[in-house]
């Protein structure tokens, strides 16, 4: 008898794959065949996790800190995160409102699991991080992707939100800075959106994963309001991508439900990673992180004009993260085709705009400056040879 395959849930079929992972797989295959590939596609810094964090993680393992913590995280780490908000961004946060999660993805899953369900809508920017819409879909809600462009700095505005809001709108999601554009939202614009949401009982979710990697001007955390869901991560600024640790600052009314969800979805964040993360707030570690941040800014300042000189239009200077969202329409009709050619012919891996939404994706490439300057120099030389063979 031939075995029949079980049916799968429609939500699994509806989740789109990361196109960048296909590019990464092809890049790795080319490397296995002996090609040298310059990786500008993956959103992961090239710096190693700082030594004090690594040593704290090793010490935690040796001390036997391998059992579950509470679902909301180590109390000491929750206090340290609250203190970081106070000292780094000037936003007093009660430690009781901090939820430690398995990566920022865990935080977003908790928030959308709390807020969104069948028939509900979550408003977000297009282009934007693809997991945002996929998490909404996973919760059987609808992601309403609002087209944004250079005129608004690739950020949502209150006017755009008003045009797309319906009685089914349950939440608005802002990324500050944004992936893939690296752009930030003006504090007054964010305050305007916050006031609009608060007046209507609509949740405001602010992704601040890259906030500590803001290079120009004063940074401002949405945690200054106690009714906003603020998501952050140890992955990017603290260089702990593989440790899988993030956090959420939530309104007090939501904590009991979030704890129940956390208990059932993942029991607790990874214990050794939590002990390691405590060392991230030590002055010596923060000094290391500031050095890396300065290096990323220098790379941006080098690569941005160099790409513009080669025909890539970058209409808005990104003030954070480590991405350039480059309009390549003067060079190719389809960024996905161009990304493939750059990889195969030039050995430079980039991410096409199709990963980030439906608004003009064929015009854009996301280029991550997550390689040291000599490799960026070599990438530019290869692009020159590709463009002018």
Coordinates of C-alpha atoms in Angstrom, one line a residue, residues 122-343:
X122 CA -1.4 44.7 10.9
X123 CA -0.2 47.7 9.1
X124 CA 3.5 47.8 8.1
X125 CA 5.8 49.5 5.5
X126 CA 6.6 48.1 2.1
X127 CA 9.6 47.6 1.7
X128 CA 10.1 46.0 5.0
X129 CA 11.6 42.9 6.8
X130 CA 9.8 39.9 5.2
X131 CA 9.3 38.0 8.5
X132 CA 7.0 40.8 9.7
X133 CA 4.3 39.9 7.1
X134 CA 5.0 36.2 7.5
X135 CA 4.4 36.3 11.3
X136 CA 1.1 38.1 10.8
X137 CA 0.2 35.4 8.3
X138 CA 1.2 32.7 10.7
X139 CA -1.2 34.2 13.3
X140 CA -4.0 34.1 10.6
X141 CA -4.0 37.8 10.4
X142 CA -3.5 40.0 7.4
X143 CA -0.4 42.1 6.8
X144 CA -1.4 45.3 5.1
X145 CA 1.8 46.5 3.4
X146 CA 1.8 50.2 2.8
X147 CA 4.0 51.4 0.0
X148 CA 6.7 53.9 1.1
X149 CA 9.4 55.6 -0.8
X150 CA 12.2 58.2 -0.6
X151 CA 9.7 61.0 0.0
X152 CA 9.0 59.7 3.5
X153 CA 12.4 58.3 4.1
X154 CA 11.0 54.8 3.4
X155 CA 9.0 55.2 6.7
X156 CA 5.3 55.1 7.5
X157 CA 3.5 58.4 8.1
X158 CA 0.3 59.1 10.0
X159 CA -1.4 60.1 6.8
X160 CA -0.5 56.8 5.0
X161 CA -1.6 54.9 8.0
X162 CA -5.0 56.7 8.1
X163 CA -5.5 55.9 4.4
X164 CA -5.0 52.2 4.9
X165 CA -6.6 51.7 8.3
X166 CA -9.9 49.9 8.6
X167 CA -12.1 48.7 11.5
X168 CA -10.0 45.5 11.4
X169 CA -6.7 47.3 12.1
X170 CA -5.3 46.0 15.3
X171 CA -1.6 47.1 15.2
X172 CA 0.8 49.3 13.3
X173 CA 4.4 48.1 13.0
X174 CA 7.3 50.6 12.6
X175 CA 11.0 49.7 12.2
X176 CA 13.4 52.3 13.4
X177 CA 15.9 52.0 11.7
X178 CA 14.5 50.0 8.9
X179 CA 15.6 46.8 7.3
X180 CA 16.2 47.0 4.2
X181 CA 16.7 50.7 3.9
X182 CA 18.6 51.7 7.1
X183 CA 16.4 54.8 7.4
X184 CA 15.1 56.2 10.7
X185 CA 11.8 57.8 11.6
X186 CA 11.7 61.4 12.8
X187 CA 10.8 61.6 16.5
X188 CA 7.9 64.0 15.8
X189 CA 6.5 61.7 13.1
X190 CA 6.7 58.7 15.5
X191 CA 5.0 60.8 18.2
X192 CA 2.2 61.7 15.7
X193 CA 1.7 58.0 14.9
X194 CA 1.7 57.1 18.5
X195 CA -1.0 59.6 19.4
X196 CA -3.1 58.4 16.4
X197 CA -2.9 54.8 17.6
X198 CA -3.5 55.6 21.3
X199 CA -6.6 57.5 20.5
X200 CA -8.1 54.6 18.6
X201 CA -7.0 51.7 20.8
X202 CA -4.6 50.4 18.1
X203 CA -1.4 48.8 19.3
X204 CA 1.9 50.4 18.2
X205 CA 4.8 48.0 17.7
X206 CA 8.2 49.5 17.2
X207 CA 11.1 47.3 16.0
X208 CA 14.3 48.9 17.4
X209 CA 16.7 46.0 16.5
X210 CA 19.1 48.4 14.9
X211 CA 18.5 51.5 17.1
X212 CA 21.8 51.1 18.9
X213 CA 23.4 51.2 15.4
X214 CA 22.2 54.7 14.6
X215 CA 25.1 56.8 13.4
X216 CA 23.8 60.4 13.0
X217 CA 21.9 62.6 15.4
X218 CA 20.2 61.7 18.7
X219 CA 18.5 58.3 18.9
X220 CA 15.0 58.1 20.5
X221 CA 13.4 54.9 21.8
X222 CA 9.7 54.4 21.6
X223 CA 9.9 52.9 25.1
X224 CA 9.5 56.5 26.4
X225 CA 5.8 55.7 26.1
X226 CA 4.5 52.9 28.4
X227 CA 1.7 51.8 26.1
X228 CA 4.0 50.7 23.1
X229 CA 5.4 47.3 22.3
X230 CA 9.2 47.8 21.7
X231 CA 11.2 45.0 20.2
X232 CA 15.0 44.8 20.4
X233 CA 17.7 42.2 20.0
X234 CA 21.2 41.2 21.1
X235 CA 21.9 40.0 17.6
X236 CA 23.0 43.1 15.7
X237 CA 24.6 45.7 18.0
X238 CA 25.8 43.1 20.6
X239 CA 27.0 40.7 17.8
X240 CA 25.2 37.7 19.2
X241 CA 23.2 36.5 16.2
X242 CA 23.7 32.8 16.9
X243 CA 23.0 33.1 20.6
X244 CA 19.3 33.7 19.8
X245 CA 18.4 36.3 22.3
X246 CA 16.2 39.4 22.1
X247 CA 13.8 41.4 24.3
X248 CA 10.5 43.1 24.4
X249 CA 9.4 46.1 26.4
X250 CA 5.6 45.7 26.8
X251 CA 2.7 47.6 28.4
X252 CA 2.0 46.4 32.0
X253 CA -1.4 45.2 31.1
X254 CA 0.0 42.7 28.6
X255 CA 2.5 41.0 30.8
X256 CA 0.4 38.2 32.2
X257 CA -0.8 37.1 28.8
X258 CA 2.7 37.4 27.3
X259 CA 4.0 35.2 30.1
X260 CA 1.4 32.5 29.3
X261 CA 2.3 32.6 25.7
X262 CA 6.0 32.5 26.4
X263 CA 5.5 29.5 28.7
X264 CA 3.7 27.6 26.0
X265 CA 5.6 28.6 22.9
X266 CA 9.2 28.3 24.1
X267 CA 9.3 27.8 27.9
X268 CA 12.2 30.2 28.4
X269 CA 15.0 32.0 26.5
X270 CA 18.3 30.1 26.3
X271 CA 19.9 30.2 29.7
X272 CA 23.6 30.3 28.8
X273 CA 22.9 33.1 26.3
X274 CA 21.1 35.1 29.0
X275 CA 24.1 34.9 31.4
X276 CA 26.4 35.8 28.5
X277 CA 24.3 38.8 27.6
X278 CA 24.8 40.3 31.1
X279 CA 28.4 41.0 30.1
X280 CA 27.2 43.0 27.1
X281 CA 26.4 45.9 29.4
X282 CA 29.8 46.1 31.0
X283 CA 31.7 49.3 30.1
X284 CA 34.6 47.4 28.5
X285 CA 32.1 45.5 26.2
X286 CA 30.2 48.7 25.3
X287 CA 33.5 50.3 24.4
X288 CA 34.2 47.4 22.0
X289 CA 30.7 47.8 20.5
X290 CA 31.2 51.5 20.0
X291 CA 34.4 50.8 18.0
X292 CA 32.5 48.4 15.7
X293 CA 29.7 50.9 15.3
X294 CA 32.3 53.6 14.2
X295 CA 33.7 51.0 11.7
X296 CA 30.2 50.4 10.2
X297 CA 29.7 54.1 9.9
X298 CA 33.0 54.5 8.1
X299 CA 32.0 51.7 5.7
X300 CA 28.7 53.4 4.9
X301 CA 30.5 56.7 4.3
X302 CA 32.9 54.9 1.9
X303 CA 30.4 52.7 0.0
X304 CA 27.5 55.0 -0.4
X305 CA 29.2 57.6 -2.7
X306 CA 31.1 54.8 -4.5
X307 CA 27.9 53.1 -5.4
X308 CA 26.3 56.4 -6.5
X309 CA 29.3 57.0 -8.8
X310 CA 28.6 53.7 -10.5
X311 CA 25.0 54.4 -11.3
X312 CA 23.2 53.1 -8.2
X313 CA 20.7 55.7 -6.9
X314 CA 20.5 56.0 -3.1
X315 CA 18.1 58.8 -2.6
X316 CA 18.0 58.7 1.2
X317 CA 21.2 58.5 3.4
X318 CA 20.6 55.6 5.8
X319 CA 21.3 56.8 9.4
X320 CA 21.4 53.3 10.9
X321 CA 21.7 49.5 10.5
X322 CA 24.3 48.4 7.9
X323 CA 22.3 48.4 4.6
X324 CA 22.2 50.5 1.5
X325 CA 18.9 50.1 -0.4
X326 CA 20.1 51.0 -3.9
X327 CA 18.0 51.8 -6.9
X328 CA 19.6 49.9 -9.8
X329 CA 17.0 50.6 -12.4
X330 CA 19.5 52.7 -14.4
X331 CA 21.7 49.5 -14.7
X332 CA 19.1 46.7 -15.1
X333 CA 15.4 46.2 -15.6
X334 CA 15.1 43.6 -12.8
X335 CA 17.1 43.6 -9.6
X336 CA 16.7 39.9 -9.2
X337 CA 18.3 39.2 -12.5
X338 CA 21.0 41.7 -11.7
X339 CA 21.7 40.0 -8.3
X340 CA 22.1 36.7 -10.1
X341 CA 24.5 38.1 -12.7
X342 CA 26.6 39.9 -10.0
X343 CA 26.9 36.7 -8.1

